[in-house]
Amino acid sequence: MHRTHTCGELNINDLGKEVTLAGWVQKARDLGGMTFIDIRDRYGITQLLFNMDENADLCEQARQVSREFVIKVTGKVVERTNKNPKIPTGDVEIKVAALEILNAAKLPPFLIEDETDGGEDLRMKYRYLDLRRNPVRNNLVLRHKMAQEIRKYLDAQNFIEVETPVLIKSTPEGARDFVVPSRMNPGEFYALPQSPQTFKQLLMVSGFDRYFQIVKCFRDEDLRADRQPEFTQIDCEMSFIEQEDILNLFEGMTRHLFSTVKGIQLEEFPRMAYNDAMRLYGSDKPDTRFGMQFTELNDLVKGKGFPVFDGAELVVGINAPGCAAYTRKQVDELTDFIKRPQIGATGLVYARYNPDGSLKSSVDKFYSEDDLKKWAEAFKAEPGDLMLIMAGPTEKVRKQLNELRLEMGSRLGLKDKNKFAPLWVVDFPLLEWDEDSQRYHAMHHPFTSPKPEDIALLDSKPGEVRANAYDLVINGTEIGGGSIRIHDRSLQALMFKHLGFSEEEAQKQFGFLMDAFEYGAPPHGGIAFGFDRLVSIFAGLDSIRDVIAFPKNNSGRDVMIDSPSSISDEQLKELNIKTTV
C-alpha cells in the first residue's frame, strides 16, 4: 500500500506514530529554514514539515514540488505549534523522513480551492480537476449517501431492484428520443429510454409487485439548469395499491432521506389539487416557502372604464408585503421583467398602500380611493404593502404572474435554501390540448388511468377528465411524479383512441403491452423521482450540473471529451447511413 492513513484521519491521539501518506500537493510554503506542504486527498488535508537543519537534502527535494504534484511521504506524527481549528487534522503535522514524487503536474488552469478563479466553461473542460475541489466532491459524496439510503429504505419495504433495457423502441409520445442505428438490422433504430415505463409495468404483470431502479434516462430536449440530456431517475412501481398507498410510502422515503442525510424532521406533506395550485400560484409546482398567493379581482375592477381590465378574461394580482416604498424605478424594473420575451406580459398595474393608510395606484384615473380600499381588503393588504396586478387570458396571465411572484420572492429574500416546503399536487387533468397538432396529448403519459368517475367524460368533455396522477414538489421544483396505471386492455385502447392513435398505430407501438394485459395484469401504479434534482435541493444548488460527475453544457456537449463528434465514413457505411456532400 502507498499509504497507511488518509490525509483526513490523523489527530492528537496519533502522536509519535510512523505513518505514510499519499496525495496531491494543495500548496507549498518555503520559509527558508523550514518548508511546509499541505497534502490532500478526498478525505482531507494534512500539513507536512521539512526541516533544513535536520535534513537539507530532503528539504531541497521538497522545494521541487508544486501544486497538484502527486507525492508519497513517510514520517512521524507530531503536534503543530500553529494549530488550525478549521480542519480535523489541524492539531498535528507530519515531520517528514522520506519524500517520493509519484507524478509531477503542470500548473492547473484554475485554482483547486473551494473558492476558485475558474469560470464554468473552463472548469467543465477540465472537469477531472474540478472534481478535486471540496464543494464538487462533497456533492458527489452526498449523492452516494442518498443513493445508499434510498436502497436501504426500499429494500426494507420489500422492493426488488431490476435492471431494464437501455436499447428499446422509439415511441411518438413525450420528448424527442435519442436514436441508435442498428448495424444488424439495416434501416432500423433503437431508442434510448426516456423512462423504463412500459418495462416496469410488464414487471408488474410478471408478479414482481414492488420494483425499483436507480436508472439513467435520456431525452433529446432543450437544456436548462435542471435538465441534462442524460439524467438519473429513482424509478418505482407497485402492484395491488391505490394512490394513497404510493403517496404515503414515498412521502416516507423522502422524510427518511431528510432525516438520515440532513438531520431534518419534516412534518406530514400537505396535498393540493392541480386546479387550486393554478388558481393560487399559477403553477403546478408552487413554491410554498412563502405566501403571496394570487387574488382574483374580476368582480372588483370590471365595468369602471379601464379597457385593459374590462377586456381581460382574468384580472389577478399578488400583494408584496412591505414594498409600498418601492420607487418608480423599481416598479419599472418589475414591468421590464415581465415584458421579457420569456414571459411575454404587456404591462403591470400597481397600487400602493402607504404607511399613513392612503392608497395610490397607477390607474387612479379610473378607480377611486374607495375602489382601492376594496382591492386592499381582497388582498388582505396592510399599510406598507404593494399590490401588483396583471390582466389577460386566464392560463397565460397566471403563468406570467407566477414568474413575477417568484421574482418578488427572490428580491425579498423569501426563498431560503435551508427551508424545505414539500407538497403533493394531485388531481391533474388527464389530457391537455396542443394547439400545434390540434389534438389532445397525455399530460403525464398514455398509460395514466383516468379517475373512474370521469371516464364517461372522455367523449364529451375530454379536457375535464382528471387523472390518477400526482407530483411531489419541493421548493417550487418537481422532484417526482407518477400515476395509477391503466391495467385493462379495453381502457388502454380507449385512451389511445382519444390521443389520436388508430388501432393499427396503437398495436404497432404498444401492442406488446396491451397483449400482456390479457394475461392477468394486476392494478398497479408508480412514481419516478428526478434523482439529480433531489440531490441538488439537498446540496442547496440551483443547477443539477454540480451533482453529476461529468455533465453536459447548455448545448448538450461534453467539452472535456469533445462529444458529440463525427464518426468515420466506414462506420456510417456499416450502419447503412448515407451522407450528403
PDB file of C-alpha atoms in Angstrom, residues 194-418:
ATOM      1  CA  GLN A 194     -36.868   8.389 -21.646  1.00  0.00           C
ATOM      2  CA  SER A 195     -38.149   6.206 -18.812  1.00  0.00           C
ATOM      3  CA  PRO A 196     -38.430   2.455 -18.145  1.00  0.00           C
ATOM      4  CA  GLN A 197     -42.218   2.986 -18.101  1.00  0.00           C
ATOM      5  CA  THR A 198     -43.515   0.036 -20.106  1.00  0.00           C
ATOM      6  CA  PHE A 199     -40.905  -2.370 -18.718  1.00  0.00           C
ATOM      7  CA  LYS A 200     -41.801  -1.632 -15.120  1.00  0.00           C
ATOM      8  CA  GLN A 201     -45.464  -2.188 -15.961  1.00  0.00           C
ATOM      9  CA  LEU A 202     -44.541  -5.507 -17.545  1.00  0.00           C
ATOM     10  CA  LEU A 203     -42.688  -6.409 -14.349  1.00  0.00           C
ATOM     11  CA  MET A 204     -45.975  -5.894 -12.502  1.00  0.00           C
ATOM     12  CA  VAL A 205     -47.663  -8.277 -14.957  1.00  0.00           C
ATOM     13  CA  SER A 206     -44.793 -10.671 -14.206  1.00  0.00           C
ATOM     14  CA  GLY A 207     -45.610 -10.687 -10.497  1.00  0.00           C
ATOM     15  CA  PHE A 208     -42.736  -8.516  -9.234  1.00  0.00           C
ATOM     16  CA  ASP A 209     -45.107  -6.477  -7.118  1.00  0.00           C
ATOM     17  CA  ARG A 210     -42.508  -3.976  -5.841  1.00  0.00           C
ATOM     18  CA  TYR A 211     -39.802  -2.850  -8.261  1.00  0.00           C
ATOM     19  CA  PHE A 212     -37.275  -0.028  -8.192  1.00  0.00           C
ATOM     20  CA  GLN A 213     -34.237   1.063 -10.141  1.00  0.00           C
ATOM     21  CA  ILE A 214     -31.840   3.996  -9.936  1.00  0.00           C
ATOM     22  CA  VAL A 215     -31.575   4.330 -13.679  1.00  0.00           C
ATOM     23  CA  LYS A 216     -30.182   6.504 -16.463  1.00  0.00           C
ATOM     24  CA  CYS A 217     -32.782   8.053 -18.770  1.00  0.00           C
ATOM     25  CA  PHE A 218     -32.368  10.122 -21.933  1.00  0.00           C
ATOM     26  CA  ARG A 219     -34.320  12.964 -23.540  1.00  0.00           C
ATOM     27  CA  ASP A 220     -33.294  14.942 -26.596  1.00  0.00           C
ATOM     28  CA  GLU A 221     -34.739  18.273 -25.480  1.00  0.00           C
ATOM     29  CA  ASP A 222     -33.598  21.836 -24.894  1.00  0.00           C
ATOM     30  CA  LEU A 223     -31.449  22.162 -21.798  1.00  0.00           C
ATOM     31  CA  ARG A 224     -31.571  24.416 -18.735  1.00  0.00           C
ATOM     32  CA  ALA A 225     -30.274  24.426 -15.164  1.00  0.00           C
ATOM     33  CA  ASP A 226     -32.378  21.457 -14.058  1.00  0.00           C
ATOM     34  CA  ARG A 227     -32.173  19.434 -17.303  1.00  0.00           C
ATOM     35  CA  GLN A 228     -29.488  17.288 -18.883  1.00  0.00           C
ATOM     36  CA  PRO A 229     -29.750  15.058 -21.971  1.00  0.00           C
ATOM     37  CA  GLU A 230     -28.978  12.101 -19.701  1.00  0.00           C
ATOM     38  CA  PHE A 231     -30.297  12.107 -16.177  1.00  0.00           C
ATOM     39  CA  THR A 232     -30.991   9.696 -13.336  1.00  0.00           C
ATOM     40  CA  GLN A 233     -34.370   8.572 -12.021  1.00  0.00           C
ATOM     41  CA  ILE A 234     -35.402   6.703  -8.911  1.00  0.00           C
ATOM     42  CA  ASP A 235     -37.926   4.596 -10.782  1.00  0.00           C
ATOM     43  CA  CYS A 236     -40.541   2.667  -8.783  1.00  0.00           C
ATOM     44  CA  GLU A 237     -43.679   0.609  -9.379  1.00  0.00           C
ATOM     45  CA  MET A 238     -46.084  -1.272  -7.081  1.00  0.00           C
ATOM     46  CA  SER A 239     -48.983  -3.698  -7.540  1.00  0.00           C
ATOM     47  CA  PHE A 240     -52.238  -4.076  -5.626  1.00  0.00           C
ATOM     48  CA  ILE A 241     -52.180  -0.499  -4.362  1.00  0.00           C
ATOM     49  CA  GLU A 242     -54.158   2.731  -4.603  1.00  0.00           C
ATOM     50  CA  GLN A 243     -52.912   6.297  -4.957  1.00  0.00           C
ATOM     51  CA  GLU A 244     -52.861   6.876  -1.199  1.00  0.00           C
ATOM     52  CA  ASP A 245     -50.523   3.905  -0.688  1.00  0.00           C
ATOM     53  CA  ILE A 246     -47.955   5.374  -3.067  1.00  0.00           C
ATOM     54  CA  LEU A 247     -48.169   8.866  -1.580  1.00  0.00           C
ATOM     55  CA  ASN A 248     -47.667   7.533   1.938  1.00  0.00           C
ATOM     56  CA  LEU A 249     -44.790   5.195   1.085  1.00  0.00           C
ATOM     57  CA  PHE A 250     -42.785   7.697  -0.953  1.00  0.00           C
ATOM     58  CA  GLU A 251     -43.503  10.565   1.387  1.00  0.00           C
ATOM     59  CA  GLY A 252     -41.952   8.210   3.937  1.00  0.00           C
ATOM     60  CA  MET A 253     -38.901   7.719   1.721  1.00  0.00           C
ATOM     61  CA  THR A 254     -38.458  11.479   1.294  1.00  0.00           C
ATOM     62  CA  ARG A 255     -38.769  12.091   5.014  1.00  0.00           C
ATOM     63  CA  HIS A 256     -36.290   9.256   5.645  1.00  0.00           C
ATOM     64  CA  LEU A 257     -33.763  10.959   3.347  1.00  0.00           C
ATOM     65  CA  PHE A 258     -34.140  14.333   5.047  1.00  0.00           C
ATOM     66  CA  SER A 259     -33.799  12.692   8.447  1.00  0.00           C
ATOM     67  CA  THR A 260     -30.810  10.444   7.777  1.00  0.00           C
ATOM     68  CA  VAL A 261     -28.860  12.653   5.362  1.00  0.00           C
ATOM     69  CA  LYS A 262     -29.639  16.181   6.577  1.00  0.00           C
ATOM     70  CA  GLY A 263     -30.893  15.590  10.109  1.00  0.00           C
ATOM     71  CA  ILE A 264     -34.153  17.426   9.318  1.00  0.00           C
ATOM     72  CA  GLN A 265     -37.513  16.131  10.523  1.00  0.00           C
ATOM     73  CA  LEU A 266     -40.278  17.085   8.089  1.00  0.00           C
ATOM     74  CA  GLU A 267     -43.941  17.265   9.020  1.00  0.00           C
ATOM     75  CA  GLU A 268     -46.646  15.483   7.038  1.00  0.00           C
ATOM     76  CA  PHE A 269     -46.727  16.733   3.446  1.00  0.00           C
ATOM     77  CA  PRO A 270     -49.800  18.828   2.520  1.00  0.00           C
ATOM     78  CA  ARG A 271     -51.900  17.964  -0.546  1.00  0.00           C
ATOM     79  CA  MET A 272     -53.135  20.447  -3.143  1.00  0.00           C
ATOM     80  CA  ALA A 273     -55.364  19.859  -6.166  1.00  0.00           C
ATOM     81  CA  TYR A 274     -53.941  20.906  -9.538  1.00  0.00           C
ATOM     82  CA  ASN A 275     -56.763  23.411 -10.103  1.00  0.00           C
ATOM     83  CA  ASP A 276     -56.059  25.068  -6.748  1.00  0.00           C
ATOM     84  CA  ALA A 277     -52.328  25.225  -7.488  1.00  0.00           C
ATOM     85  CA  MET A 278     -53.000  27.000 -10.771  1.00  0.00           C
ATOM     86  CA  ARG A 279     -55.588  29.347  -9.209  1.00  0.00           C
ATOM     87  CA  LEU A 280     -53.460  30.307  -6.202  1.00  0.00           C
ATOM     88  CA  TYR A 281     -49.946  30.157  -7.664  1.00  0.00           C
ATOM     89  CA  GLY A 282     -50.217  29.929 -11.463  1.00  0.00           C
ATOM     90  CA  SER A 283     -48.012  26.830 -11.394  1.00  0.00           C
ATOM     91  CA  ASP A 284     -48.412  23.083 -10.934  1.00  0.00           C
ATOM     92  CA  LYS A 285     -45.186  23.165  -8.901  1.00  0.00           C
ATOM     93  CA  PRO A 286     -45.729  26.063  -6.499  1.00  0.00           C
ATOM     94  CA  ASP A 287     -43.009  27.265  -4.162  1.00  0.00           C
ATOM     95  CA  THR A 288     -44.814  27.361  -0.823  1.00  0.00           C
ATOM     96  CA  ARG A 289     -41.886  28.571   1.266  1.00  0.00           C
ATOM     97  CA  PHE A 290     -43.575  31.960   1.148  1.00  0.00           C
ATOM     98  CA  GLY A 291     -47.087  33.382   0.679  1.00  0.00           C
ATOM     99  CA  MET A 292     -48.151  35.918  -1.925  1.00  0.00           C
ATOM    100  CA  GLN A 293     -50.997  33.744  -3.148  1.00  0.00           C
ATOM    101  CA  PHE A 294     -52.973  35.074  -6.110  1.00  0.00           C
ATOM    102  CA  THR A 295     -56.041  37.247  -5.587  1.00  0.00           C
ATOM    103  CA  GLU A 296     -58.605  37.388  -8.413  1.00  0.00           C
ATOM    104  CA  LEU A 297     -60.194  40.825  -8.923  1.00  0.00           C
ATOM    105  CA  ASN A 298     -62.675  40.490 -11.797  1.00  0.00           C
ATOM    106  CA  ASP A 299     -65.690  41.392  -9.658  1.00  0.00           C
ATOM    107  CA  LEU A 300     -63.971  44.493  -8.265  1.00  0.00           C
ATOM    108  CA  VAL A 301     -62.305  46.015 -11.311  1.00  0.00           C
ATOM    109  CA  LYS A 302     -64.509  45.419 -14.350  1.00  0.00           C
ATOM    110  CA  GLY A 303     -67.005  47.984 -15.589  1.00  0.00           C
ATOM    111  CA  LYS A 304     -65.023  51.031 -14.470  1.00  0.00           C
ATOM    112  CA  GLY A 305     -63.924  52.140 -17.910  1.00  0.00           C
ATOM    113  CA  PHE A 306     -60.374  50.819 -17.823  1.00  0.00           C
ATOM    114  CA  PRO A 307     -60.163  48.888 -21.120  1.00  0.00           C
ATOM    115  CA  VAL A 308     -57.226  46.653 -20.085  1.00  0.00           C
ATOM    116  CA  PHE A 309     -59.257  45.208 -17.205  1.00  0.00           C
ATOM    117  CA  ASP A 310     -62.650  45.318 -18.924  1.00  0.00           C
ATOM    118  CA  GLY A 311     -61.398  43.303 -21.887  1.00  0.00           C
ATOM    119  CA  ALA A 312     -59.417  40.738 -19.886  1.00  0.00           C
ATOM    120  CA  GLU A 313     -60.553  37.202 -19.199  1.00  0.00           C
ATOM    121  CA  LEU A 314     -58.828  37.355 -15.800  1.00  0.00           C
ATOM    122  CA  VAL A 315     -57.521  40.195 -13.620  1.00  0.00           C
ATOM    123  CA  VAL A 316     -55.316  38.812 -10.881  1.00  0.00           C
ATOM    124  CA  GLY A 317     -52.560  40.022  -8.584  1.00  0.00           C
ATOM    125  CA  ILE A 318     -50.266  39.456  -5.632  1.00  0.00           C
ATOM    126  CA  ASN A 319     -49.584  41.501  -2.526  1.00  0.00           C
ATOM    127  CA  ALA A 320     -45.887  42.228  -1.939  1.00  0.00           C
ATOM    128  CA  PRO A 321     -45.527  42.841   1.812  1.00  0.00           C
ATOM    129  CA  GLY A 322     -43.555  45.898   2.858  1.00  0.00           C
ATOM    130  CA  CYS A 323     -42.942  47.102  -0.704  1.00  0.00           C
ATOM    131  CA  ALA A 324     -45.051  50.262  -0.803  1.00  0.00           C
ATOM    132  CA  ALA A 325     -41.806  52.252  -0.624  1.00  0.00           C
ATOM    133  CA  TYR A 326     -40.653  50.864  -3.974  1.00  0.00           C
ATOM    134  CA  THR A 327     -39.522  53.721  -6.215  1.00  0.00           C
ATOM    135  CA  ARG A 328     -40.887  54.260  -9.688  1.00  0.00           C
ATOM    136  CA  LYS A 329     -37.579  52.902 -10.983  1.00  0.00           C
ATOM    137  CA  GLN A 330     -38.029  49.674  -9.025  1.00  0.00           C
ATOM    138  CA  VAL A 331     -41.594  49.251 -10.289  1.00  0.00           C
ATOM    139  CA  ASP A 332     -40.368  49.903 -13.847  1.00  0.00           C
ATOM    140  CA  GLU A 333     -37.770  47.144 -13.345  1.00  0.00           C
ATOM    141  CA  LEU A 334     -40.566  44.731 -12.433  1.00  0.00           C
ATOM    142  CA  THR A 335     -42.524  45.821 -15.501  1.00  0.00           C
ATOM    143  CA  ASP A 336     -39.479  45.263 -17.708  1.00  0.00           C
ATOM    144  CA  PHE A 337     -39.004  41.852 -16.078  1.00  0.00           C
ATOM    145  CA  ILE A 338     -42.469  40.595 -17.015  1.00  0.00           C
ATOM    146  CA  LYS A 339     -42.210  42.110 -20.510  1.00  0.00           C
ATOM    147  CA  ARG A 340     -39.201  39.946 -21.340  1.00  0.00           C
ATOM    148  CA  PRO A 341     -39.904  37.584 -24.284  1.00  0.00           C
ATOM    149  CA  GLN A 342     -39.621  34.561 -21.983  1.00  0.00           C
ATOM    150  CA  ILE A 343     -42.626  35.847 -20.002  1.00  0.00           C
ATOM    151  CA  GLY A 344     -44.422  37.976 -22.600  1.00  0.00           C
ATOM    152  CA  ALA A 345     -46.655  40.195 -20.446  1.00  0.00           C
ATOM    153  CA  THR A 346     -47.782  43.571 -21.809  1.00  0.00           C
ATOM    154  CA  GLY A 347     -47.841  45.594 -18.605  1.00  0.00           C
ATOM    155  CA  LEU A 348     -48.235  45.833 -14.854  1.00  0.00           C
ATOM    156  CA  VAL A 349     -50.695  47.798 -12.702  1.00  0.00           C
ATOM    157  CA  TYR A 350     -49.767  48.642  -9.123  1.00  0.00           C
ATOM    158  CA  ALA A 351     -51.405  50.099  -6.049  1.00  0.00           C
ATOM    159  CA  ARG A 352     -49.519  51.358  -3.008  1.00  0.00           C
ATOM    160  CA  TYR A 353     -50.990  51.017   0.459  1.00  0.00           C
ATOM    161  CA  ASN A 354     -48.976  53.802   2.073  1.00  0.00           C
ATOM    162  CA  PRO A 355     -47.913  53.628   5.734  1.00  0.00           C
ATOM    163  CA  ASP A 356     -50.285  56.525   6.541  1.00  0.00           C
ATOM    164  CA  GLY A 357     -53.226  54.436   5.301  1.00  0.00           C
ATOM    165  CA  SER A 358     -53.711  56.283   1.998  1.00  0.00           C
ATOM    166  CA  LEU A 359     -53.916  54.389  -1.285  1.00  0.00           C
ATOM    167  CA  LYS A 360     -52.388  55.375  -4.609  1.00  0.00           C
ATOM    168  CA  SER A 361     -52.394  53.418  -7.887  1.00  0.00           C
ATOM    169  CA  SER A 362     -51.107  53.665 -11.424  1.00  0.00           C
ATOM    170  CA  VAL A 363     -54.742  53.748 -12.652  1.00  0.00           C
ATOM    171  CA  ASP A 364     -56.203  56.448 -10.373  1.00  0.00           C
ATOM    172  CA  LYS A 365     -57.903  57.942 -13.424  1.00  0.00           C
ATOM    173  CA  PHE A 366     -60.337  55.008 -13.399  1.00  0.00           C
ATOM    174  CA  TYR A 367     -60.513  53.948  -9.748  1.00  0.00           C
ATOM    175  CA  SER A 368     -61.340  55.964  -6.631  1.00  0.00           C
ATOM    176  CA  GLU A 369     -59.710  55.519  -3.232  1.00  0.00           C
ATOM    177  CA  ASP A 370     -62.847  53.659  -2.108  1.00  0.00           C
ATOM    178  CA  ASP A 371     -62.289  51.241  -5.011  1.00  0.00           C
ATOM    179  CA  LEU A 372     -58.674  50.794  -3.939  1.00  0.00           C
ATOM    180  CA  LYS A 373     -59.751  50.071  -0.365  1.00  0.00           C
ATOM    181  CA  LYS A 374     -61.821  47.174  -1.690  1.00  0.00           C
ATOM    182  CA  TRP A 375     -58.737  45.941  -3.541  1.00  0.00           C
ATOM    183  CA  ALA A 376     -56.723  46.124  -0.320  1.00  0.00           C
ATOM    184  CA  GLU A 377     -59.413  44.152   1.529  1.00  0.00           C
ATOM    185  CA  ALA A 378     -59.374  41.464  -1.171  1.00  0.00           C
ATOM    186  CA  PHE A 379     -55.579  41.223  -0.975  1.00  0.00           C
ATOM    187  CA  LYS A 380     -55.638  41.332   2.850  1.00  0.00           C
ATOM    188  CA  ALA A 381     -53.056  44.071   2.407  1.00  0.00           C
ATOM    189  CA  GLU A 382     -51.709  46.183   5.255  1.00  0.00           C
ATOM    190  CA  PRO A 383     -50.206  49.677   5.265  1.00  0.00           C
ATOM    191  CA  GLY A 384     -46.760  49.484   3.703  1.00  0.00           C
ATOM    192  CA  ASP A 385     -47.710  46.808   1.119  1.00  0.00           C
ATOM    193  CA  LEU A 386     -47.620  46.988  -2.674  1.00  0.00           C
ATOM    194  CA  MET A 387     -50.299  45.325  -4.800  1.00  0.00           C
ATOM    195  CA  LEU A 388     -49.131  44.123  -8.230  1.00  0.00           C
ATOM    196  CA  ILE A 389     -51.840  43.322 -10.780  1.00  0.00           C
ATOM    197  CA  MET A 390     -51.886  41.751 -14.240  1.00  0.00           C
ATOM    198  CA  ALA A 391     -54.623  41.018 -16.755  1.00  0.00           C
ATOM    199  CA  GLY A 392     -55.108  38.774 -19.779  1.00  0.00           C
ATOM    200  CA  PRO A 393     -56.197  35.291 -20.867  1.00  0.00           C
ATOM    201  CA  THR A 394     -56.580  33.116 -17.755  1.00  0.00           C
ATOM    202  CA  GLU A 395     -53.959  30.454 -18.413  1.00  0.00           C
ATOM    203  CA  LYS A 396     -51.420  32.880 -19.815  1.00  0.00           C
ATOM    204  CA  VAL A 397     -51.728  35.579 -17.141  1.00  0.00           C
ATOM    205  CA  ARG A 398     -51.484  33.042 -14.331  1.00  0.00           C
ATOM    206  CA  LYS A 399     -48.186  31.762 -15.685  1.00  0.00           C
ATOM    207  CA  GLN A 400     -46.899  35.319 -16.088  1.00  0.00           C
ATOM    208  CA  LEU A 401     -47.905  36.273 -12.556  1.00  0.00           C
ATOM    209  CA  ASN A 402     -46.205  33.133 -11.255  1.00  0.00           C
ATOM    210  CA  GLU A 403     -42.920  34.412 -12.707  1.00  0.00           C
ATOM    211  CA  LEU A 404     -43.455  37.788 -11.033  1.00  0.00           C
ATOM    212  CA  ARG A 405     -44.268  36.109  -7.714  1.00  0.00           C
ATOM    213  CA  LEU A 406     -41.062  34.045  -7.843  1.00  0.00           C
ATOM    214  CA  GLU A 407     -39.065  37.168  -8.721  1.00  0.00           C
ATOM    215  CA  MET A 408     -40.538  39.013  -5.751  1.00  0.00           C
ATOM    216  CA  GLY A 409     -39.765  36.029  -3.543  1.00  0.00           C
ATOM    217  CA  SER A 410     -36.122  36.296  -4.594  1.00  0.00           C
ATOM    218  CA  ARG A 411     -35.982  40.066  -4.161  1.00  0.00           C
ATOM    219  CA  LEU A 412     -37.478  39.862  -0.677  1.00  0.00           C
ATOM    220  CA  GLY A 413     -35.169  37.028   0.412  1.00  0.00           C
ATOM    221  CA  LEU A 414     -38.058  34.606   0.939  1.00  0.00           C
ATOM    222  CA  LYS A 415     -36.553  31.663  -0.990  1.00  0.00           C
ATOM    223  CA  ASP A 416     -34.438  30.301   1.860  1.00  0.00           C
ATOM    224  CA  LYS A 417     -32.404  27.292   0.650  1.00  0.00           C
ATOM    225  CA  ASN A 418     -32.292  25.965   4.208  1.00  0.00           C
TER     226      ASN A 418
END
